[in-house]
PDB file of C-alpha atoms in Angstrom:
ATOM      1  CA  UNK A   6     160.220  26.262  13.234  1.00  0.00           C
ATOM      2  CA  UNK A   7     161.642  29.494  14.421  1.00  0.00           C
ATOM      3  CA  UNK A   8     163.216  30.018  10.798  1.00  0.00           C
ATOM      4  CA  UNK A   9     159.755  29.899   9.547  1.00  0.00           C
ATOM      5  CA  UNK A  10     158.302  31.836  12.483  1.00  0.00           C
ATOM      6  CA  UNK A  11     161.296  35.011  11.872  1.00  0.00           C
ATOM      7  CA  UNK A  12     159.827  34.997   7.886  1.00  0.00           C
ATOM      8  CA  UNK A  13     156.717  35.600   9.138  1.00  0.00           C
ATOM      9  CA  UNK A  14     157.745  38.400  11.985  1.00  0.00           C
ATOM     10  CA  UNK A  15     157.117  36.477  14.021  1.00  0.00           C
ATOM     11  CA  UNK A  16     158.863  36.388  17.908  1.00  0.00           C
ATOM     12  CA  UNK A  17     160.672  33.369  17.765  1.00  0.00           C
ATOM     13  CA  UNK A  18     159.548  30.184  20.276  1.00  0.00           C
ATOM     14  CA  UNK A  19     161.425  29.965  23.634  1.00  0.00           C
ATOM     15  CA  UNK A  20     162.145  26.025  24.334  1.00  0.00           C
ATOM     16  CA  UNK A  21     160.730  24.503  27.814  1.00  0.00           C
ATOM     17  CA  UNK A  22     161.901  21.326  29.638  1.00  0.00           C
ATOM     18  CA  UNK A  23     158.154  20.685  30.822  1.00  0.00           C
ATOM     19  CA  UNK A  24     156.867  20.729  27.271  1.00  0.00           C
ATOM     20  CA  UNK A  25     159.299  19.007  25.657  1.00  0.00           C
ATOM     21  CA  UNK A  26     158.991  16.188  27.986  1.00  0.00           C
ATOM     22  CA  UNK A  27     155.388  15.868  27.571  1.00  0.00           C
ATOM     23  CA  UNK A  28     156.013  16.009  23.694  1.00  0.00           C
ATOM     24  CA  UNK A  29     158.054  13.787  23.844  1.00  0.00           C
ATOM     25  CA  UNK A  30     156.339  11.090  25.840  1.00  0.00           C
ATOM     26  CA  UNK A  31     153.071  11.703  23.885  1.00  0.00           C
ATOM     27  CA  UNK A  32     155.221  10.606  20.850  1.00  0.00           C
ATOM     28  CA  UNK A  33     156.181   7.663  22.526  1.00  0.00           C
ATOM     29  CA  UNK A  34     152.646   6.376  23.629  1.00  0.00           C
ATOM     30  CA  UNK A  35     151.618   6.951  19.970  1.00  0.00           C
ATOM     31  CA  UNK A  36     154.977   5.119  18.576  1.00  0.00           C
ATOM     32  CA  UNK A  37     154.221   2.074  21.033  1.00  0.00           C
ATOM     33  CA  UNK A  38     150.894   2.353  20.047  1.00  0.00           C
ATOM     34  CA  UNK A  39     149.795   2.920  23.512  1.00  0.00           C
ATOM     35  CA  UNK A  40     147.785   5.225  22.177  1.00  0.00           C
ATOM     36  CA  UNK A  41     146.367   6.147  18.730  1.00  0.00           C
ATOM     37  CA  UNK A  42     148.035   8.531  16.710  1.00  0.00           C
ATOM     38  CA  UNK A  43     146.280  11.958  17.088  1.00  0.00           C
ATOM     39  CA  UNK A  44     145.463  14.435  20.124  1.00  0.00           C
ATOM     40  CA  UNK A  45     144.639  11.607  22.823  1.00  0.00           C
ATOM     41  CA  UNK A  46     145.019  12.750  26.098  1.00  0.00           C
ATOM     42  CA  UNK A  47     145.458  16.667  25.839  1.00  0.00           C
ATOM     43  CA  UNK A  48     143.496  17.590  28.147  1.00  0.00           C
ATOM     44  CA  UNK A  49     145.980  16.287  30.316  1.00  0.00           C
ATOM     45  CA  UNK A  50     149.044  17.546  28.883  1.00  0.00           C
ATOM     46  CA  UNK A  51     147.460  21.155  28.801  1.00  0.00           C
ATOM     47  CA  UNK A  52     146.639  20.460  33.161  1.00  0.00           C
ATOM     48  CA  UNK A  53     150.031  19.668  33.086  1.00  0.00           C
ATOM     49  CA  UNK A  54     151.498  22.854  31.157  1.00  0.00           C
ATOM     50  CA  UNK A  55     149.517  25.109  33.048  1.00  0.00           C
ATOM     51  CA  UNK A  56     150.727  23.827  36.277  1.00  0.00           C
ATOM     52  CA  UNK A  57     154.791  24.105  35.042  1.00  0.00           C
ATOM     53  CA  UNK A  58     154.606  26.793  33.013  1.00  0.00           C
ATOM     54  CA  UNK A  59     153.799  30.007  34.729  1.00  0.00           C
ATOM     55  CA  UNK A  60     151.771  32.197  33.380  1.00  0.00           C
ATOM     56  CA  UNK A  61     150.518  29.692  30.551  1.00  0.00           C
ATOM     57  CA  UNK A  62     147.018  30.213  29.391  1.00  0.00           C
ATOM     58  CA  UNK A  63     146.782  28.347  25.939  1.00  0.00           C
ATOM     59  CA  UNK A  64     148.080  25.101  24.454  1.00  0.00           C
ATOM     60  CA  UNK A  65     148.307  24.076  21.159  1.00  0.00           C
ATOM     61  CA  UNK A  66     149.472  20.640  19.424  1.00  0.00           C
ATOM     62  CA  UNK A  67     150.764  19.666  16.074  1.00  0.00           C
ATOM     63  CA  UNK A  68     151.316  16.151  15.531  1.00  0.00           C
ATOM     64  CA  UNK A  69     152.744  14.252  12.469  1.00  0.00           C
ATOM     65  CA  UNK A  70     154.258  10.675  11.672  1.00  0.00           C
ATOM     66  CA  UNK A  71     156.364   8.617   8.938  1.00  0.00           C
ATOM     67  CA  UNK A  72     159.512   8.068   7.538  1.00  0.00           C
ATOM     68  CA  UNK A  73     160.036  12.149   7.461  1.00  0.00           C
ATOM     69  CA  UNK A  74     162.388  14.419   8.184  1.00  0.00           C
ATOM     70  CA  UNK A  75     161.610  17.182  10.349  1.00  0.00           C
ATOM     71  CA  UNK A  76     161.933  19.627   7.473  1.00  0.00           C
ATOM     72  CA  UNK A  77     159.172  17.588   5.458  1.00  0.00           C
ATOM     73  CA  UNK A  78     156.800  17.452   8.592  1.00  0.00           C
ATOM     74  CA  UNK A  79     157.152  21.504   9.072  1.00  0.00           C
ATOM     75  CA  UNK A  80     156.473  21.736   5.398  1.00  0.00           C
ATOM     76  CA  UNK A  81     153.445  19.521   5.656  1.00  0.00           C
ATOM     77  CA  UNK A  82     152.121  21.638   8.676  1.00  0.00           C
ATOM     78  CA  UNK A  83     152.381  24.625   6.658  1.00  0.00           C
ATOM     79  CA  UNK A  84     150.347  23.401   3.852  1.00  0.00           C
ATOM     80  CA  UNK A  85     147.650  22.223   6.679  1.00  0.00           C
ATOM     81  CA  UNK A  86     145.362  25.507   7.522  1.00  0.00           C
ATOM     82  CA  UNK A  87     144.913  24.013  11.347  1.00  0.00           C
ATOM     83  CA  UNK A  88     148.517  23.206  11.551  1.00  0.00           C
ATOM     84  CA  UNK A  89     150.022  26.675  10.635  1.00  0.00           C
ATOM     85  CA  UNK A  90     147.655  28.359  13.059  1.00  0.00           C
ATOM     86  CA  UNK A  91     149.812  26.767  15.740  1.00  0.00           C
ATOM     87  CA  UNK A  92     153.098  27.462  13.981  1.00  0.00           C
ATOM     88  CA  UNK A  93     151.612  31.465  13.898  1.00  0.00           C
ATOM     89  CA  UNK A  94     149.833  31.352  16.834  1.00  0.00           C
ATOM     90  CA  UNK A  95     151.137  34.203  19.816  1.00  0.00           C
ATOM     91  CA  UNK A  96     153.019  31.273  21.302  1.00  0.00           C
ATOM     92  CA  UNK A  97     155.797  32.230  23.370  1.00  0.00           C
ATOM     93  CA  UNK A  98     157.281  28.174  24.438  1.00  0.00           C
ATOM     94  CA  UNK A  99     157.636  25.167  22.635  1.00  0.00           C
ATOM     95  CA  UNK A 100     158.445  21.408  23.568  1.00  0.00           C
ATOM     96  CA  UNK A 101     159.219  19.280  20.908  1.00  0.00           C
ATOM     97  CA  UNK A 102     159.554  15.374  21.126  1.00  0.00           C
ATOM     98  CA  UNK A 103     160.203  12.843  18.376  1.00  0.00           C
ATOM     99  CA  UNK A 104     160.556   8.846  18.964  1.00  0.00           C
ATOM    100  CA  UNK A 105     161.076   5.868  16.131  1.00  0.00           C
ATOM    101  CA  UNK A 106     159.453   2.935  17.050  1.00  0.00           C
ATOM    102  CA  UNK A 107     160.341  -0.989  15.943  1.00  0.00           C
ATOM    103  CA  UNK A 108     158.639  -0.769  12.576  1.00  0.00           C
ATOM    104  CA  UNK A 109     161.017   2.535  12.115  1.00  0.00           C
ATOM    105  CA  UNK A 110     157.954   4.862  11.878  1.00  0.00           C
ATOM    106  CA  UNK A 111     158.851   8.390  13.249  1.00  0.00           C
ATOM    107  CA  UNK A 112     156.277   9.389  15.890  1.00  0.00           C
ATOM    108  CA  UNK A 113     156.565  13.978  15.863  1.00  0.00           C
ATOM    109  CA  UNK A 114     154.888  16.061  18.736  1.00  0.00           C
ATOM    110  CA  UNK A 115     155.332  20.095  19.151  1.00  0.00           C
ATOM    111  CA  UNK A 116     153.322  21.767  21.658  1.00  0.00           C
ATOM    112  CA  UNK A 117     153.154  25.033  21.818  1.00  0.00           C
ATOM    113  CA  UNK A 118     151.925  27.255  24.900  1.00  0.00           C
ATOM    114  CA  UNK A 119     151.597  31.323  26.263  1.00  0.00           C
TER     115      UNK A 119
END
C-alpha cells in the first residue's frame, strides 16, 4: 500500500494496533460469516477509532475477499474509483487484518483513519 501511496507522493500510512485489531476482527466476523461480507458495523468501528486514536476525525474502509493475494486485492482496489479514494485519501494510520476461513476463502480489511 505504501509502495503505491510513495508513486503517488503520497505520505506514506503509519500502522496502529487499534486499527489493525478492528480490521482484523471485522475480517473474521465476515470469514465466519457472522456477518455479511461488506461494511457491516462501521459505525462502530469508526466510535471505536475515534476513541483510540487521538486526534482521528475520518475513517475509511476497503474490503475485499477470495483466493487472492494481497498484491491482487491492492490491484483490484486501484481499478475500483471508491476504493482508490481510500488508498489516496489524507490518511495518516492504517490497520490491516486478513483471516482464511474453513472453505479457505481469504476474508481482507484495511481501515484507514486521520
Amino acid at each position: 500500500m505504501n509502495d503505491y501511496r510513495k508513486s503517488k507522493k503520497l505520505a506514506p500510512l503509519q500502522s496502529n494496533a487499534a486499527m489493525e485489531y478492528q480490521a482484523r476482527r471485522h475480517s473474521m466476523d465476515m470469514g465466519t460469516h457472522r456477518i455479511p461480507f461488506g461494511h457491516q458495523g462501521l459505525t462502530f468501528r469508526i466510535k471505536y477509532i475515534f476513541d483510540k486514536v487521538p486526534g482521528a476525525t475520518t475513517v475509511g474502509e476497503n474490503v475485499a475477499y477470495g483466493n487472492l493475494s494481497a498484491q491482487a486485492v491492492v490491484s483490484g482496489w486501484i481499478k475500483s474509483p471508491e476504493h482508490r479514494k481510500n488508498m489516496e485519501g489524507n490518511f495518516k494510520y492504517t490497520g490491516i487484518g486478513v483471516t482464511r476461513n474453513m472453505q479457505n476463502q481469504l476474508y481482507f480489511t484495511q481501515i484507514f483513519a486521520k
